PDB file of C-alpha atoms in Angstrom:
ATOM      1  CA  UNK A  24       0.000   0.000   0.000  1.00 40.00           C
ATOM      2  CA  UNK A  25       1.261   3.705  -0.854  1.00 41.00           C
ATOM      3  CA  UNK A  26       0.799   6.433   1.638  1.00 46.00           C
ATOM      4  CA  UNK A  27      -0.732   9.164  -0.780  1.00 42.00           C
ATOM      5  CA  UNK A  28      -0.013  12.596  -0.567  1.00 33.00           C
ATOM      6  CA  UNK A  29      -2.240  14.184   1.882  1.00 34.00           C
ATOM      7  CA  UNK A  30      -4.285  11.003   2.577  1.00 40.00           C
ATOM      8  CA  UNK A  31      -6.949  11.619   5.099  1.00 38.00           C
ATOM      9  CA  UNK A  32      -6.834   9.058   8.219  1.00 36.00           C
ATOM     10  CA  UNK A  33      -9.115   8.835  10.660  1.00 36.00           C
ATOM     11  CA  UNK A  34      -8.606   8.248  14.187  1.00 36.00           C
ATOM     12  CA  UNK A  35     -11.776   7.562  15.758  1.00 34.00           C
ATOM     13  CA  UNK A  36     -13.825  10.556  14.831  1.00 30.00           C
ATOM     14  CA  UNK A  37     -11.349  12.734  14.082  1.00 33.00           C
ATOM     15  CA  UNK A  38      -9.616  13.126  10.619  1.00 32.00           C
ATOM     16  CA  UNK A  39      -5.913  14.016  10.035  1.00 31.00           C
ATOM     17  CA  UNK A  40      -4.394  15.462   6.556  1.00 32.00           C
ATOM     18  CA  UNK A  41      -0.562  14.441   6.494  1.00 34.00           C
ATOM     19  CA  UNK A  42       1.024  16.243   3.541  1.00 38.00           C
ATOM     20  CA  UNK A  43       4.273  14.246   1.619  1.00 46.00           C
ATOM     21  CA  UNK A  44       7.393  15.816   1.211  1.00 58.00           C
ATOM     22  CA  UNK A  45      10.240  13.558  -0.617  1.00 57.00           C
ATOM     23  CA  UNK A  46      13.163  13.208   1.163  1.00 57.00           C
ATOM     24  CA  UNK A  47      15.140  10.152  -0.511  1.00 47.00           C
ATOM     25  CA  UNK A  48      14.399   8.295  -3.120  1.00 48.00           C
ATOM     26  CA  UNK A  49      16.731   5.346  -4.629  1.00 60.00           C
ATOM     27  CA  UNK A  50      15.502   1.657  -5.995  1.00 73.00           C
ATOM     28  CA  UNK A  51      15.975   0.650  -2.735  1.00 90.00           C
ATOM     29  CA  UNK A  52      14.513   2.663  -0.211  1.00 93.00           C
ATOM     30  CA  UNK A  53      12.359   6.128  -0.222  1.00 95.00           C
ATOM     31  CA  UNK A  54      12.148   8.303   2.870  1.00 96.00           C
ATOM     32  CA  UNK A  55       8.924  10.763   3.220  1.00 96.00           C
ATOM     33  CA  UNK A  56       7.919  13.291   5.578  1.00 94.00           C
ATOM     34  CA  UNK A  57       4.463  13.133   6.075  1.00 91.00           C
ATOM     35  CA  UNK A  58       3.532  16.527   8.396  1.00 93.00           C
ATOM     36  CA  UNK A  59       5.213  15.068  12.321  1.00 94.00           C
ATOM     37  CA  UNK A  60       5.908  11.112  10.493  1.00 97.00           C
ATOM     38  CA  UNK A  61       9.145   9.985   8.205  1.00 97.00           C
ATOM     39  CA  UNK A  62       7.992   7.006   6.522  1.00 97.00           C
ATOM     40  CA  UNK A  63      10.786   4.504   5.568  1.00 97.00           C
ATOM     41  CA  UNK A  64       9.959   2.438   2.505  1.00 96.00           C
ATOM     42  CA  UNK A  65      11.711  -0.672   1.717  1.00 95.00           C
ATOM     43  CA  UNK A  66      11.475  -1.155  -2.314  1.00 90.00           C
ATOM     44  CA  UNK A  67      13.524  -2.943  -4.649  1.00 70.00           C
ATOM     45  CA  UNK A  68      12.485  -5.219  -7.533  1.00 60.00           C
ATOM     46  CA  UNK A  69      12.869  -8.937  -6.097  1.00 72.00           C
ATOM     47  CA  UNK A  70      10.142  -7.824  -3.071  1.00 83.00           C
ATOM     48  CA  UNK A  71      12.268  -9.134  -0.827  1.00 92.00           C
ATOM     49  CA  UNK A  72      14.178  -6.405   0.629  1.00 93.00           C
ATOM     50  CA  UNK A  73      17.350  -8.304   1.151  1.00 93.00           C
ATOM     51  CA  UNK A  74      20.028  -6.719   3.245  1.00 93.00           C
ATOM     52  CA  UNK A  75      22.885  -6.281   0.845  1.00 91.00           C
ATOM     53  CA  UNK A  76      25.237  -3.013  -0.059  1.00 91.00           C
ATOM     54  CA  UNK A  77      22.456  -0.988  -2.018  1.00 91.00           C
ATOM     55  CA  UNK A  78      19.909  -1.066   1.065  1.00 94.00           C
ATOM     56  CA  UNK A  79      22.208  -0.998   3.866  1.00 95.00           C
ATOM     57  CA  UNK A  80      23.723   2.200   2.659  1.00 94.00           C
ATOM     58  CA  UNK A  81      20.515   3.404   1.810  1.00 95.00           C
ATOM     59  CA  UNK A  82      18.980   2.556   4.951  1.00 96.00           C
ATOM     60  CA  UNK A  83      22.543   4.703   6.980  1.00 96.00           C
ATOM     61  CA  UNK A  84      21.740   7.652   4.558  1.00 96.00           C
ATOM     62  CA  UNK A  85      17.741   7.339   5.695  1.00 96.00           C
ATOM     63  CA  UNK A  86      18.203   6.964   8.809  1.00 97.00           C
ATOM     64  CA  UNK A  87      20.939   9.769   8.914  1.00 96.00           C
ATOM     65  CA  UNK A  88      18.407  12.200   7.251  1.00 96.00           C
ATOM     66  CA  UNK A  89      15.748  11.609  10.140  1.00 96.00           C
ATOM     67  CA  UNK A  90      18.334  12.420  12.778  1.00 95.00           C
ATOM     68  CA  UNK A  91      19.361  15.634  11.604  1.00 93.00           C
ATOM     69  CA  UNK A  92      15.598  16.062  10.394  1.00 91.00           C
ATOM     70  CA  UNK A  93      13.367  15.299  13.037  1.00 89.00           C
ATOM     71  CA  UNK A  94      11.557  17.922  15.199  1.00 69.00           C
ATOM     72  CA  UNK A  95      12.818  17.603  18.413  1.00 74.00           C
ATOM     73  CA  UNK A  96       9.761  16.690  20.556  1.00 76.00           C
ATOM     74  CA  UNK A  97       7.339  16.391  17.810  1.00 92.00           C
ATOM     75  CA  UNK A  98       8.439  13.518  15.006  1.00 96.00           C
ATOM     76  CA  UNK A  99       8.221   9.239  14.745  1.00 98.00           C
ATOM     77  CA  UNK A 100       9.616   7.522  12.409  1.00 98.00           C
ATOM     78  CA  UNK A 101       7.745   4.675  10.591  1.00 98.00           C
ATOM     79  CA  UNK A 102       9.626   1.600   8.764  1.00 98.00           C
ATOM     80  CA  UNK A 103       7.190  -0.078   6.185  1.00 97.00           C
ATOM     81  CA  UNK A 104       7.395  -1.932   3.187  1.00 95.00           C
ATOM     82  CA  UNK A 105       5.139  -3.842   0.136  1.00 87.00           C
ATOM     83  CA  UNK A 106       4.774  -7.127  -0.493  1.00 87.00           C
ATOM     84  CA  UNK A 107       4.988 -10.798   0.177  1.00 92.00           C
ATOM     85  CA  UNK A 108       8.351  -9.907   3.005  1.00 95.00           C
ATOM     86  CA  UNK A 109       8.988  -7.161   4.836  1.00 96.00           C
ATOM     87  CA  UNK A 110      13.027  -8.146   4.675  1.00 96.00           C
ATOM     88  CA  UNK A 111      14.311 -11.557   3.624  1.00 95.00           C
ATOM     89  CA  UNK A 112      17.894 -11.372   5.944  1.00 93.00           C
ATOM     90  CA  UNK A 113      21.229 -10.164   4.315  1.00 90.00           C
ATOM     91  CA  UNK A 114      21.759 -10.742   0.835  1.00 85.00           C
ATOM     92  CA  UNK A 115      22.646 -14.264   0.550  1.00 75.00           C
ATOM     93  CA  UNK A 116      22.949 -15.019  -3.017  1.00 70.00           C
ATOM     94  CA  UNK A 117      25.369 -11.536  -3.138  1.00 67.00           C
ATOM     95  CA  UNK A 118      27.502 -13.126  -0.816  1.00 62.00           C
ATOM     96  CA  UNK A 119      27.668 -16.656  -2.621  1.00 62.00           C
ATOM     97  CA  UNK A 120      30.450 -16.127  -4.563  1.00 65.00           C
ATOM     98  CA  UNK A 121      32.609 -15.053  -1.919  1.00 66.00           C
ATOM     99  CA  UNK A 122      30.856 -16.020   1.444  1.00 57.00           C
ATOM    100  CA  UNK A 123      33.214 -15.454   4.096  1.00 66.00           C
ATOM    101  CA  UNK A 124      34.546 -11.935   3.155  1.00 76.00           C
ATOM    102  CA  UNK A 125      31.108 -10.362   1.333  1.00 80.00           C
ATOM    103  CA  UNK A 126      29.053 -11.680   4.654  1.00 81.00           C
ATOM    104  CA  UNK A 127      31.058 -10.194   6.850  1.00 83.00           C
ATOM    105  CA  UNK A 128      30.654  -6.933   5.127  1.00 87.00           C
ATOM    106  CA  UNK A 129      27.207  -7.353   5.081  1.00 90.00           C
ATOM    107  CA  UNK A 130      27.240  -7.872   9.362  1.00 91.00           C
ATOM    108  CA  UNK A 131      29.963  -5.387   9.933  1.00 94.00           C
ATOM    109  CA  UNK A 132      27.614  -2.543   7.811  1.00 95.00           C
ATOM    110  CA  UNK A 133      24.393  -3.738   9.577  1.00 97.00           C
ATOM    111  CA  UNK A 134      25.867  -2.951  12.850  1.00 97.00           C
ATOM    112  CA  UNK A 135      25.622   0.098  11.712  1.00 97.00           C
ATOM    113  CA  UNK A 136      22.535   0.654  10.643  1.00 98.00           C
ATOM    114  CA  UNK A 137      21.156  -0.867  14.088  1.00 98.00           C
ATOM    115  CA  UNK A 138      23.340   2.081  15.737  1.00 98.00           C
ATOM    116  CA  UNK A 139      22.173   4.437  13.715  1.00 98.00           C
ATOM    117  CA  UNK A 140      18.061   3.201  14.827  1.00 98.00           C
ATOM    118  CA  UNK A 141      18.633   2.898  18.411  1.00 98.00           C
ATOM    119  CA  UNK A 142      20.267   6.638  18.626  1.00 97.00           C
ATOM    120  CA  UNK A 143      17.882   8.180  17.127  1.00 97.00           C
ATOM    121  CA  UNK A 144      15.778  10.847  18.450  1.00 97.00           C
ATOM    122  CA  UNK A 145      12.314  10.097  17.872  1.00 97.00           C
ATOM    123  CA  UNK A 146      10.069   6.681  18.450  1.00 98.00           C
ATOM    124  CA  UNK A 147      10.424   3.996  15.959  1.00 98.00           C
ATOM    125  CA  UNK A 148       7.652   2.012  15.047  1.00 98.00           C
ATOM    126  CA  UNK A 149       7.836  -0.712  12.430  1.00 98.00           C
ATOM    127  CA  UNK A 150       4.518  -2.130  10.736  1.00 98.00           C
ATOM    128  CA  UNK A 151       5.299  -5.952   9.442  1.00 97.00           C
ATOM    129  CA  UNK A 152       3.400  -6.586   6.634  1.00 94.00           C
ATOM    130  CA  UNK A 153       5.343  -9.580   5.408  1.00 95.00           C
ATOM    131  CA  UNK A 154       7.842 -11.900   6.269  1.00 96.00           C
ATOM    132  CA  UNK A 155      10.486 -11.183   9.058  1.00 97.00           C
ATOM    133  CA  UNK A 156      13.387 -13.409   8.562  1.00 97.00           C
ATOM    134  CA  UNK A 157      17.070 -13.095  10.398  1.00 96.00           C
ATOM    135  CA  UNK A 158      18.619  -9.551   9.785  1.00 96.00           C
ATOM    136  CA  UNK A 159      14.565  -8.892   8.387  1.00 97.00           C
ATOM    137  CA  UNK A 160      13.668 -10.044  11.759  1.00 98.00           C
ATOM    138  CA  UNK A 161      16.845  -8.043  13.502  1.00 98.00           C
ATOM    139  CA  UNK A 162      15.871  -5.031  12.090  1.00 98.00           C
ATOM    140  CA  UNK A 163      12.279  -4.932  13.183  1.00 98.00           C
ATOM    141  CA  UNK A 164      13.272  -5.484  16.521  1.00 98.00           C
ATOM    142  CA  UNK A 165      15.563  -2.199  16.444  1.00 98.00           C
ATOM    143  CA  UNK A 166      12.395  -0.365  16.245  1.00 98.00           C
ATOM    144  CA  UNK A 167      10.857   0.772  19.669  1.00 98.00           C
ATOM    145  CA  UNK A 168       7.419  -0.470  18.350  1.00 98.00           C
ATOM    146  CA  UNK A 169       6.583  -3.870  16.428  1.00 98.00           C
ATOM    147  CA  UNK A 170       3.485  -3.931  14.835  1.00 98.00           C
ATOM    148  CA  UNK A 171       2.128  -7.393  12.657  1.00 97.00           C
ATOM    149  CA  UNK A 172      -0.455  -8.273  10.187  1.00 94.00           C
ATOM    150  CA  UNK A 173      -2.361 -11.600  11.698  1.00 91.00           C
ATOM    151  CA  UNK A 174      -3.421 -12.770   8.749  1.00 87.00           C
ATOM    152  CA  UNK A 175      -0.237 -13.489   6.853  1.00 89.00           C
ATOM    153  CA  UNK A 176       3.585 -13.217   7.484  1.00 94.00           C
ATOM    154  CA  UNK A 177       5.991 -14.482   9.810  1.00 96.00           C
ATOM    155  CA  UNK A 178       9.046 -14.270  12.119  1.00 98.00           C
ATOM    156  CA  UNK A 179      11.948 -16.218  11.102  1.00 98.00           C
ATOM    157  CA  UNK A 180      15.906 -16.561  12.372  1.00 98.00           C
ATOM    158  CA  UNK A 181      16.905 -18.575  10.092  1.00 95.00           C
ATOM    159  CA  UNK A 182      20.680 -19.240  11.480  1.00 94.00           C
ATOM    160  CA  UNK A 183      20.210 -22.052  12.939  1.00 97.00           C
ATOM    161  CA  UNK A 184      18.777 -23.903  10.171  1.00 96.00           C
ATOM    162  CA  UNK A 185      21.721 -22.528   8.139  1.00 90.00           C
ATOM    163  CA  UNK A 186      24.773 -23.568  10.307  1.00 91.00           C
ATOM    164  CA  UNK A 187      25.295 -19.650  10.473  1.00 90.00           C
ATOM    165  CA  UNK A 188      26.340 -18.287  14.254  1.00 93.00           C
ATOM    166  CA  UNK A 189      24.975 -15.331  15.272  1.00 96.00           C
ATOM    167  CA  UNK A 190      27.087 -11.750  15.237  1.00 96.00           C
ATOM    168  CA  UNK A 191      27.313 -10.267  18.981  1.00 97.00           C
ATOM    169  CA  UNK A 192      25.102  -7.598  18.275  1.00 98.00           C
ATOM    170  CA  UNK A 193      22.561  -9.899  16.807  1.00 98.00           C
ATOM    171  CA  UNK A 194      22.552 -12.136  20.410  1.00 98.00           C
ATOM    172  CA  UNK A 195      22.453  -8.578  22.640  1.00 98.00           C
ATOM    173  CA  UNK A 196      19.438  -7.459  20.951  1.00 98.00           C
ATOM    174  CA  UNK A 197      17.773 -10.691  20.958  1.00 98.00           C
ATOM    175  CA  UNK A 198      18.736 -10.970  24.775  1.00 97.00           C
ATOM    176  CA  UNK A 199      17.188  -7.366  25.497  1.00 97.00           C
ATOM    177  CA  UNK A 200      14.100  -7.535  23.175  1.00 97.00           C
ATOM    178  CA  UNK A 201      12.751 -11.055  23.924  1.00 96.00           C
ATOM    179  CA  UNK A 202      11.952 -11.058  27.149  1.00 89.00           C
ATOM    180  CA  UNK A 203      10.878 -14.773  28.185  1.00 92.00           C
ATOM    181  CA  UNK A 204      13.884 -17.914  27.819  1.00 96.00           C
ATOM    182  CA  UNK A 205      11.540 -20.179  26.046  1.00 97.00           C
ATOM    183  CA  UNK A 206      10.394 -17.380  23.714  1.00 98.00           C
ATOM    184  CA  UNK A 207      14.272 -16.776  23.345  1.00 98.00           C
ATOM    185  CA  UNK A 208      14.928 -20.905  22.720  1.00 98.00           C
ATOM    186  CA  UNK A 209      11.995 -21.249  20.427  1.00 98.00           C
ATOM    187  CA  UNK A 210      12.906 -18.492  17.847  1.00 98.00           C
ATOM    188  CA  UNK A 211      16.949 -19.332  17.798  1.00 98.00           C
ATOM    189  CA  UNK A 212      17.443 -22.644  19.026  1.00 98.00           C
ATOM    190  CA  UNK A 213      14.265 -24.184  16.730  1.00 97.00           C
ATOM    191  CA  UNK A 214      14.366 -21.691  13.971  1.00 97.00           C
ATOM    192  CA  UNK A 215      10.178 -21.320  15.054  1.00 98.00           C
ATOM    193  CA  UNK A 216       8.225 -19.381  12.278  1.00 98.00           C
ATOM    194  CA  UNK A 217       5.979 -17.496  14.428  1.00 98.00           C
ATOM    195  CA  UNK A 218       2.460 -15.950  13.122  1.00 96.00           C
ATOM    196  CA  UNK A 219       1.703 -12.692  14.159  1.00 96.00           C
ATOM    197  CA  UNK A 220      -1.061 -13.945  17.306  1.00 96.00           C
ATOM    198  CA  UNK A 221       2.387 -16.074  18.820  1.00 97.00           C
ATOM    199  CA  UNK A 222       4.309 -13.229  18.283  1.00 97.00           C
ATOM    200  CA  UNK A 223       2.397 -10.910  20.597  1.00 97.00           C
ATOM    201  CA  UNK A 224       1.512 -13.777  23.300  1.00 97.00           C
ATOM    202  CA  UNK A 225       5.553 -15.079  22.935  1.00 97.00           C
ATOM    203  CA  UNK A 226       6.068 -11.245  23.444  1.00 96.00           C
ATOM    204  CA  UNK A 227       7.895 -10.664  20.787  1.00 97.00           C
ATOM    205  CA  UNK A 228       6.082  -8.161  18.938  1.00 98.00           C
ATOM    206  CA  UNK A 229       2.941  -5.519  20.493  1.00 97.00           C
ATOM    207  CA  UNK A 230       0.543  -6.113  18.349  1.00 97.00           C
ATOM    208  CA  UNK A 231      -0.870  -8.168  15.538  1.00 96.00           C
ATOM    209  CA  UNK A 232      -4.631  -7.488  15.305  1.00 93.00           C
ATOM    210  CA  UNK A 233      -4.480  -6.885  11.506  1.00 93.00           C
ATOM    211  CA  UNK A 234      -6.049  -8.087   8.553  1.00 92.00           C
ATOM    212  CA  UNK A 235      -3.868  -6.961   5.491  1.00 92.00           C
ATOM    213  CA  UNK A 236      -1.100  -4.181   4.513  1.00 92.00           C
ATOM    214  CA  UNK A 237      -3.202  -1.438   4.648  1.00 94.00           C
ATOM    215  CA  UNK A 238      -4.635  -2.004   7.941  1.00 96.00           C
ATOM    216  CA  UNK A 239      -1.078  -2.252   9.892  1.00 96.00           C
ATOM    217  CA  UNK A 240       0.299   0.717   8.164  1.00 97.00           C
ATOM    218  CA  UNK A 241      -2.827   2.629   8.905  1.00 97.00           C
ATOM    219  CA  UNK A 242      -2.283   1.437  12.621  1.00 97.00           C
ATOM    220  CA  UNK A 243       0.927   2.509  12.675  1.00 98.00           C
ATOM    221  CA  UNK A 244       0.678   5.625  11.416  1.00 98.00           C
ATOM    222  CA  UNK A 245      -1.768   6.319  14.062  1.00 98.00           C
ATOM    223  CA  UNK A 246       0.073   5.192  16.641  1.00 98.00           C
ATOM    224  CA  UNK A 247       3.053   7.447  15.000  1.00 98.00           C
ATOM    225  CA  UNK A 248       0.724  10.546  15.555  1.00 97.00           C
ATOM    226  CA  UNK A 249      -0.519   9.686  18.761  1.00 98.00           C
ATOM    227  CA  UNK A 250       3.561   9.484  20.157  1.00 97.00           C
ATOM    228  CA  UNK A 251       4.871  12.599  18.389  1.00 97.00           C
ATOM    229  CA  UNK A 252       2.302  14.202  19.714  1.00 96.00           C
ATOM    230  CA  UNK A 253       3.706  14.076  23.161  1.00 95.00           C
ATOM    231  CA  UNK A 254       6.447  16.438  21.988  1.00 94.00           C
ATOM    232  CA  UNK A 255       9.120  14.611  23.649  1.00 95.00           C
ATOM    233  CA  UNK A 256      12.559  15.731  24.038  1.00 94.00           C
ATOM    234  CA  UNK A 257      14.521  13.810  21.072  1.00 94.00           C
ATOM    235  CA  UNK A 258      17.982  14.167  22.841  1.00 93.00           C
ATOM    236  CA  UNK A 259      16.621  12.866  26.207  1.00 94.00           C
ATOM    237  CA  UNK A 260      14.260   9.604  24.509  1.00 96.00           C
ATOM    238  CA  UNK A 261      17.330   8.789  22.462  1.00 96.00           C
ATOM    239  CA  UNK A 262      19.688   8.496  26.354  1.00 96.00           C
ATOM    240  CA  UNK A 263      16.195   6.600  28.115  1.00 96.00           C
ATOM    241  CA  UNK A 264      16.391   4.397  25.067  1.00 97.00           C
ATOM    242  CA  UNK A 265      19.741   3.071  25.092  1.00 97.00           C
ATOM    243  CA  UNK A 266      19.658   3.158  29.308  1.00 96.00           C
ATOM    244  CA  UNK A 267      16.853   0.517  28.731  1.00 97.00           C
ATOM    245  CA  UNK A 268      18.774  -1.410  26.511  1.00 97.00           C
ATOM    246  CA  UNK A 269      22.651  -1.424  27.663  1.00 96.00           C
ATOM    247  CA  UNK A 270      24.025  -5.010  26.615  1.00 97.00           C
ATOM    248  CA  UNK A 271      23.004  -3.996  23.124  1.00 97.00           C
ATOM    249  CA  UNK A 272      23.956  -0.664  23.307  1.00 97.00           C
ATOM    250  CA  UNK A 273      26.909  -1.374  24.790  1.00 97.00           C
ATOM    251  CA  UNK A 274      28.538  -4.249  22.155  1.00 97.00           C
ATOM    252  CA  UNK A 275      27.458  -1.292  19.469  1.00 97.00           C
ATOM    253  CA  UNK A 276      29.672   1.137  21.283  1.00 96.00           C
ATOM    254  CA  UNK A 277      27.088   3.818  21.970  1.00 95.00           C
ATOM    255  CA  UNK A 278      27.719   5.725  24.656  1.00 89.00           C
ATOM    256  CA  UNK A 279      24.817   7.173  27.148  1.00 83.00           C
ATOM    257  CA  UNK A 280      25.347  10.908  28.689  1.00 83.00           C
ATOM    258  CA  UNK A 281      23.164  12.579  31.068  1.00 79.00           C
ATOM    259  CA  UNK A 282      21.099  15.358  29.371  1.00 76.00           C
ATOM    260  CA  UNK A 283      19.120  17.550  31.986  1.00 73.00           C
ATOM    261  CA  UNK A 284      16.232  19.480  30.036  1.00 66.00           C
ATOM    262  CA  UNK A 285      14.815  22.545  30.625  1.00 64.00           C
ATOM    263  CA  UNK A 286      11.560  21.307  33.083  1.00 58.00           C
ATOM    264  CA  UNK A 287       7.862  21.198  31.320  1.00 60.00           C
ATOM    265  CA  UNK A 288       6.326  20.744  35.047  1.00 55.00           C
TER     266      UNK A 288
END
């Protein structure tokens, strides 16, 4: 589904204009500012959004552009994309021909996008239309907000299946976003494809009470409204973030600081 320019959603009985204003564009990615929302598109032409060069790099520049972009205390950013996956992992058959090296390219840049997503200073929310598989999956779970379609789609880390270890960064966030053991053992040790209903009772994702691409976008974007609307300080969310999350934040490097804003009591 395509967010139109200034498509009219309505939030119970109220109805909200967001106007479009292109910020990226490449064959991989597209990045829109729709009025307090950047929307993060995943394209491509295979529909399967694989994690190689092209859409890591996009994805760094993206991500870059919200966090010199955002309002601070008044901006979400929303990670979408179309079709049958949201992301299908790194970029496997990329890699093939020279697995060791191009792989470990392909981790060592990721690392960097996940840096980039927990630092920056507005909520995250991602809306899962598709499949979720490994760095797909990884990436997601960067986002402060999961959001799944019930009907179709899963979540999928597929290393285990593939005799593939997992990078550190990989094992910190699954450690700090997956709360329970078994929920942990089920999705790494038994490569588990889990529906969007298991998701949210394994508590891996918040919600899943959607019935097709349009419907978890539209909940997302309303959920994207409803938190910039608080007007939070970016600077400050972006420290409380990473304090909540310091194994992962700490194997990326990022380093917390004390910020003490100006009081709104």
């Amino acid at each position: 589904m395509a967010i139109k320019t200034k498509k009219k959603i309505h939030e119970k009985n109220q109805k909200l204009t967001v106007h479009t204003k292109s910020l990226r564009l490449t064959t991989m990615c597209t990045l829109e500012k729709h009025g307090s929302l950047f929307i993060l598109t995943l394209i491509g032409d295979n529909h399967e959004h694989r994690l190689g060069p092209s859409l890591i790099d996009c994805l760094l520049s993206a991500l870059s552009q919200v966090n010199s972009q955002a309002i601070n205390g008044g901006s979400a950013l929303i990670t979408v994309a179309h079709g049958k996956f949201f992301c299908n992992g790194f970029d496997v058959p990329w890699g093939q021909s020279d697995a060791r090296s191009r792989l470990h390219q392909m981790v060592e840049s990721f690392r960097s996008v996940m840096s980039a997503l927990l630092s920056l200073p507005v909520p995250t929310i991602a809306a899962v239309s598709g499949h979720a598989a490994a760095g797909g999956l990884v990436l997601a779970l960067g986002h402060d907000y999961v959001l799944m379609r019930r009907d179709r789609g899963f979540l999928y880390m597929s290393e285990v299946d593939l005799a593939i270890t997992l990078p550190d960064y990989v094992a910190a966030l699954m450690r700090s976003k997956i709360g329970g053991s078994a929920a942990r053992r089920d999705v790494l040790l038994r490569g588990m494809k889990v529906k969007g209903e298991e998701a949210v009772r394994m508590g891996i994702v918040d919600s899943a009470a959607y019935d097709s691409e349009e419907s978890v976008v539209e909940a997302a974007v309303r959920l994207g409204h409803r938190l910039a609307e608080r007007k939070w300080n970016g600077e400050v969310y972006a420290e409380i973030r990473k304090s909540l999350y310091p194994e992962i934040c700490g194997v990326l490097g990022l380093v917390s600081k004390t910020i003490v804003a100006s009081s709104k009591l």
